[in-house]
Short mmCIF file of N, CA, C and O in Angstrom, two decimals:
data_model
loop_
_atom_site.label_atom_id
_atom_site.label_comp_id
_atom_site.label_asym_id
_atom_site.label_seq_id
_atom_site.Cartn_x
_atom_site.Cartn_y
_atom_site.Cartn_z
N MET A 1 4.41 33.68 -9.25
CA MET A 1 4.69 32.23 -8.17
C MET A 1 5.39 31.49 -7.94
O MET A 1 5.97 30.85 -9.36
N LEU A 2 5.77 30.70 -6.89
CA LEU A 2 6.61 29.53 -6.80
C LEU A 2 6.03 28.05 -7.41
O LEU A 2 4.93 28.07 -7.33
N PRO A 3 6.56 27.60 -8.49
CA PRO A 3 6.29 26.40 -8.69
C PRO A 3 5.81 25.58 -7.41
O PRO A 3 6.28 25.55 -6.48
N VAL A 4 4.62 24.60 -7.39
CA VAL A 4 4.34 23.80 -6.32
C VAL A 4 4.25 22.54 -6.91
O VAL A 4 3.91 22.30 -7.77
N ALA A 5 5.02 21.44 -6.23
CA ALA A 5 5.09 20.36 -6.18
C ALA A 5 3.93 19.66 -5.96
O ALA A 5 3.04 19.54 -5.25
N VAL A 6 3.09 18.89 -6.92
CA VAL A 6 1.97 18.00 -7.05
C VAL A 6 2.19 16.86 -7.30
O VAL A 6 2.85 15.99 -8.21
N PRO A 7 2.16 16.22 -6.08
CA PRO A 7 2.26 14.71 -6.16
C PRO A 7 1.61 13.77 -7.34
O PRO A 7 0.51 13.99 -7.15
N LEU A 8 2.28 12.94 -7.66
CA LEU A 8 1.90 11.71 -8.68
C LEU A 8 1.00 10.94 -8.14
O LEU A 8 1.05 10.65 -7.09
N ALA A 9 -0.18 10.25 -8.63
CA ALA A 9 -1.09 9.21 -8.20
C ALA A 9 -0.08 8.30 -7.29
O ALA A 9 -0.47 7.91 -6.46
N ALA A 10 0.93 7.55 -8.11
CA ALA A 10 1.75 7.09 -7.62
C ALA A 10 2.06 7.26 -6.57
O ALA A 10 2.52 6.19 -5.31
N ASP A 11 2.95 8.13 -6.34
CA ASP A 11 3.40 8.63 -5.19
C ASP A 11 2.34 8.73 -3.95
O ASP A 11 2.68 8.07 -2.70
N ARG A 12 1.00 8.99 -4.19
CA ARG A 12 0.37 9.12 -3.15
C ARG A 12 -0.15 7.79 -3.01
O ARG A 12 -0.27 7.44 -1.16
N ALA A 13 -0.41 7.23 -3.25
CA ALA A 13 -0.66 5.09 -3.51
C ALA A 13 0.47 4.75 -2.66
O ALA A 13 0.25 4.00 -1.78
N LEU A 14 1.66 4.99 -2.94
CA LEU A 14 3.11 4.49 -2.19
C LEU A 14 2.78 4.88 -0.76
O LEU A 14 3.31 4.52 0.29
N ASP A 15 2.44 6.31 -0.59
CA ASP A 15 2.59 6.70 0.82
C ASP A 15 1.48 6.12 1.75
O ASP A 15 1.65 5.88 2.72
N GLU A 16 0.15 5.65 0.93
CA GLU A 16 -0.75 5.22 1.76
C GLU A 16 -0.39 3.58 2.19
O GLU A 16 -0.75 3.46 3.44
N LEU A 17 0.27 3.38 1.16
CA LEU A 17 0.46 1.85 1.34
C LEU A 17 1.51 1.66 2.83
O LEU A 17 1.47 0.77 3.35
N LEU A 18 2.65 2.68 2.48
CA LEU A 18 3.80 2.71 3.56
C LEU A 18 3.03 2.93 4.92
O LEU A 18 3.31 2.06 5.35
N ALA A 19 2.14 3.69 5.14
CA ALA A 19 1.11 3.85 6.25
C ALA A 19 0.51 2.70 6.63
O ALA A 19 0.49 2.28 7.77
N ALA A 20 0.03 2.16 5.81
CA ALA A 20 -0.60 0.96 6.23
C ALA A 20 0.34 -0.21 6.81
O ALA A 20 -0.01 -1.11 7.65
N ILE A 21 1.23 -0.29 6.14
CA ILE A 21 2.56 -1.09 6.41
C ILE A 21 2.62 -1.08 7.90
O ILE A 21 2.90 -2.09 8.30
N GLU A 22 3.14 0.39 7.96
CA GLU A 22 3.27 0.49 9.50
C GLU A 22 2.22 0.25 10.37
O GLU A 22 3.09 0.03 11.60
N LEU A 23 1.02 0.45 9.81
CA LEU A 23 0.38 0.01 11.12
C LEU A 23 0.05 -0.96 11.51
O LEU A 23 0.51 -1.54 12.57
N VAL A 24 0.25 -2.05 10.27
CA VAL A 24 0.19 -3.44 11.07
C VAL A 24 1.57 -3.43 11.41
O VAL A 24 1.66 -4.84 12.63
N ALA A 25 2.79 -3.59 10.99
CA ALA A 25 4.09 -4.06 11.24
C ALA A 25 3.94 -3.42 13.14
O ALA A 25 4.86 -4.15 13.77
N ARG A 26 3.44 -2.10 13.42
CA ARG A 26 3.88 -1.76 14.92
C ARG A 26 2.42 -2.39 15.91
O ARG A 26 2.62 -2.07 16.88
N GLY A 27 1.54 -3.13 14.90
CA GLY A 27 0.36 -3.79 15.80
C GLY A 27 -0.66 -3.12 15.87
O GLY A 27 -1.53 -3.46 16.72
N VAL A 28 -0.51 -1.65 15.21
CA VAL A 28 -2.09 -0.85 15.33
C VAL A 28 -3.17 -1.69 14.91
O VAL A 28 -4.39 -1.29 15.48
N ALA A 29 -3.11 -2.14 13.91
CA ALA A 29 -4.04 -3.14 12.90
C ALA A 29 -3.64 -4.26 12.81
O ALA A 29 -2.14 -4.56 12.53
N SER A 30 -4.06 -5.06 12.56
CA SER A 30 -3.53 -6.63 11.90
C SER A 30 -4.00 -6.77 10.34
O SER A 30 -3.15 -7.59 10.07
N ARG A 31 -4.71 -6.30 10.20
CA ARG A 31 -5.01 -5.95 8.54
C ARG A 31 -5.45 -4.68 7.98
O ARG A 31 -6.75 -4.08 8.66
N VAL A 32 -4.86 -4.09 6.99
CA VAL A 32 -5.39 -2.92 5.82
C VAL A 32 -6.05 -3.11 4.88
O VAL A 32 -5.25 -3.70 4.16
N HIS A 33 -7.01 -2.78 4.82
CA HIS A 33 -7.38 -3.08 2.98
C HIS A 33 -7.60 -1.58 2.80
O HIS A 33 -8.15 -0.76 3.02
N VAL A 34 -6.79 -1.33 1.32
CA VAL A 34 -6.83 -0.23 1.18
C VAL A 34 -7.16 -0.15 -0.70
O VAL A 34 -6.60 -1.22 -1.51
N THR A 35 -8.43 0.64 -0.96
CA THR A 35 -8.80 0.18 -2.39
C THR A 35 -8.93 1.36 -2.99
O THR A 35 -9.42 2.46 -2.37
N GLY A 36 -9.10 1.77 -4.46
CA GLY A 36 -9.36 2.77 -5.18
C GLY A 36 -8.39 3.86 -5.36
O GLY A 36 -8.68 5.13 -5.88
N LEU A 37 -7.00 3.14 -5.23
CA LEU A 37 -6.10 4.12 -5.49
C LEU A 37 -5.39 4.16 -6.87
O LEU A 37 -5.00 2.82 -7.29
N ALA A 38 -5.43 5.47 -7.32
CA ALA A 38 -4.61 5.60 -8.75
C ALA A 38 -3.22 5.21 -8.52
O ALA A 38 -2.71 5.92 -7.63
N GLY A 39 -2.75 4.68 -9.88
CA GLY A 39 -1.17 4.23 -9.42
C GLY A 39 -0.45 3.02 -8.87
O GLY A 39 0.01 3.18 -8.17
N LEU A 40 -1.71 2.34 -8.44
CA LEU A 40 -1.22 1.22 -7.71
C LEU A 40 -0.47 0.19 -7.96
O LEU A 40 0.30 -0.76 -7.45
N ASP A 41 -1.10 -0.15 -9.31
CA ASP A 41 -0.22 -1.11 -10.10
C ASP A 41 1.41 -0.88 -10.41
O ASP A 41 1.87 -1.36 -10.07
N GLU A 42 1.24 0.52 -10.28
CA GLU A 42 3.08 0.88 -10.69
C GLU A 42 3.53 1.04 -9.63
O GLU A 42 5.22 0.52 -9.52
N ILE A 43 2.86 1.02 -8.63
CA ILE A 43 4.15 0.60 -7.23
C ILE A 43 3.77 -0.35 -6.14
O ILE A 43 4.44 -0.35 -5.24
N ALA A 44 3.33 -1.25 -6.83
CA ALA A 44 3.04 -2.77 -5.84
C ALA A 44 4.32 -3.61 -5.76
O ALA A 44 4.33 -3.85 -4.81
N ALA A 45 5.11 -3.20 -6.50
CA ALA A 45 6.63 -4.09 -6.21
C ALA A 45 7.44 -2.93 -5.15
O ALA A 45 7.68 -4.44 -4.50
N VAL A 46 7.23 -2.01 -5.11
CA VAL A 46 8.11 -1.61 -4.02
C VAL A 46 7.32 -1.66 -3.00
O VAL A 46 7.67 -1.96 -1.87
N ALA A 47 5.85 -1.75 -2.86
CA ALA A 47 5.27 -1.84 -1.71
C ALA A 47 5.42 -3.09 -1.01
O ALA A 47 5.58 -3.35 0.14
N LEU A 48 6.09 -4.26 -2.31
CA LEU A 48 5.83 -5.70 -1.54
C LEU A 48 7.35 -6.11 -1.21
O LEU A 48 7.36 -6.41 0.15
N VAL A 49 7.78 -5.06 -1.54
CA VAL A 49 9.84 -5.06 -0.87
C VAL A 49 9.22 -4.52 0.60
O VAL A 49 10.02 -5.02 1.62
N ARG A 50 8.93 -3.70 0.96
CA ARG A 50 8.72 -2.85 1.86
C ARG A 50 8.05 -3.71 3.08
O ARG A 50 8.34 -3.89 3.95
N ALA A 51 6.94 -4.34 2.50
CA ALA A 51 5.95 -5.00 3.34
C ALA A 51 7.02 -6.08 3.92
O ALA A 51 7.02 -6.63 4.87
N GLN A 52 7.42 -7.05 3.15
CA GLN A 52 8.80 -8.17 3.07
C GLN A 52 9.70 -7.69 4.37
O GLN A 52 9.68 -8.44 5.13
N GLN A 53 10.16 -6.35 4.12
CA GLN A 53 11.35 -5.90 5.01
C GLN A 53 10.51 -5.78 6.53
O GLN A 53 11.43 -6.00 7.34
N ALA A 54 9.08 -5.19 6.43
CA ALA A 54 8.58 -5.25 7.52
C ALA A 54 7.90 -6.41 8.30
O ALA A 54 7.43 -6.33 9.29
N GLY A 55 8.11 -7.58 8.06
CA GLY A 55 7.64 -8.90 7.76
C GLY A 55 6.03 -8.68 8.15
O GLY A 55 5.31 -9.18 8.96
N VAL A 56 5.75 -8.40 7.02
CA VAL A 56 4.15 -7.87 7.20
C VAL A 56 3.71 -8.69 5.42
O VAL A 56 4.25 -8.20 4.66
N ARG A 57 2.44 -9.14 5.84
CA ARG A 57 1.90 -9.75 4.08
C ARG A 57 1.33 -8.72 3.55
O ARG A 57 0.98 -7.88 4.00
N PHE A 58 1.46 -8.85 2.00
CA PHE A 58 1.08 -8.08 1.15
C PHE A 58 0.71 -8.51 -0.28
O PHE A 58 0.78 -9.62 -0.86
N THR A 59 -0.70 -8.05 -0.37
CA THR A 59 -1.43 -8.80 -1.37
C THR A 59 -2.13 -8.03 -2.45
O THR A 59 -2.48 -7.22 -1.72
N LEU A 60 -2.49 -8.41 -3.52
CA LEU A 60 -3.16 -7.61 -4.23
C LEU A 60 -4.30 -8.37 -4.86
O LEU A 60 -4.31 -9.34 -5.14
N ALA A 61 -5.55 -7.94 -4.71
CA ALA A 61 -6.89 -8.62 -5.04
C ALA A 61 -7.48 -7.88 -6.05
O ALA A 61 -7.92 -6.70 -5.99
N ARG A 62 -8.46 -8.41 -6.97
CA ARG A 62 -8.82 -7.90 -8.26
C ARG A 62 -10.36 -8.32 -7.93
O ARG A 62 -10.68 -8.93 -8.58
N ASP A 63 -11.31 -7.26 -7.45
CA ASP A 63 -12.87 -7.70 -7.32
C ASP A 63 -13.32 -7.44 -8.88
O ASP A 63 -14.33 -8.15 -8.68
N GLN A 64 -13.08 -6.49 -9.23
CA GLN A 64 -13.74 -5.62 -10.61
C GLN A 64 -12.53 -5.51 -11.32
O GLN A 64 -11.54 -5.44 -11.13
N PRO A 65 -13.19 -5.80 -12.60
CA PRO A 65 -11.70 -5.29 -13.68
C PRO A 65 -11.25 -4.15 -13.43
O PRO A 65 -9.85 -3.87 -13.94
N ASP A 66 -11.89 -3.20 -12.88
CA ASP A 66 -10.75 -1.80 -13.05
C ASP A 66 -10.46 -1.43 -11.19
O ASP A 66 -10.32 -0.35 -10.84
N THR A 67 -11.06 -2.20 -10.07
CA THR A 67 -11.02 -1.97 -9.06
C THR A 67 -9.64 -3.18 -8.20
O THR A 67 -10.34 -4.04 -8.67
N VAL A 68 -8.69 -2.37 -7.74
CA VAL A 68 -7.58 -3.00 -7.24
C VAL A 68 -7.83 -2.46 -5.68
O VAL A 68 -7.70 -1.35 -5.47
N THR A 69 -7.76 -3.75 -4.89
CA THR A 69 -7.37 -3.52 -3.58
C THR A 69 -6.11 -4.27 -3.35
O THR A 69 -5.96 -5.46 -3.46
N ALA A 70 -5.47 -3.31 -2.13
CA ALA A 70 -4.03 -3.97 -1.63
C ALA A 70 -4.56 -4.36 -0.17
O ALA A 70 -5.37 -3.58 0.34
N VAL A 71 -4.07 -5.64 0.09
CA VAL A 71 -4.63 -6.39 1.62
C VAL A 71 -3.23 -6.17 1.97
O VAL A 71 -2.27 -6.85 1.88
N VAL A 72 -2.87 -5.46 3.49
CA VAL A 72 -1.73 -5.19 3.88
C VAL A 72 -2.30 -6.13 5.43
O VAL A 72 -2.44 -6.13 6.10
N GLY A 73 -1.35 -7.23 5.63
CA GLY A 73 -1.38 -7.91 6.90
C GLY A 73 -2.04 -9.37 6.93
O GLY A 73 -2.70 -9.19 5.50
N PRO A 74 -1.69 -10.09 7.60
CA PRO A 74 -1.62 -9.77 8.91
C PRO A 74 0.33 -10.10 8.94
O PRO A 74 0.68 -10.36 8.31
N ARG A 75 0.94 -9.63 10.30
CA ARG A 75 2.02 -9.48 10.16
C ARG A 75 2.63 -11.12 10.18
O ARG A 75 1.82 -12.24 10.66
N GLU A 76 3.73 -11.17 9.60
CA GLU A 76 4.27 -12.95 9.45
C GLU A 76 4.71 -13.27 10.73
O GLU A 76 5.59 -12.23 11.38
N GLU A 77 4.54 -14.62 11.13
CA GLU A 77 5.40 -15.03 12.40
C GLU A 77 6.55 -15.91 12.13
O GLU A 77 6.49 -16.34 11.05
#
């Protein structure tokens, strides 16, 4: 059997956040909430930089001690 690459939780979280940033940057969505991603704390800085480059707001909210929600959007004017 060939080795199969299994994406790390942080890689999956970054992919989800980059997709959310694209949705807001292109005007498809005004704001996207992403909750329950494992590895979110590890990639938050990268997602913040990408959001800033796209002119989109990016914040993290901690509603419960073990739950982090990334809020992507709205676009910055």
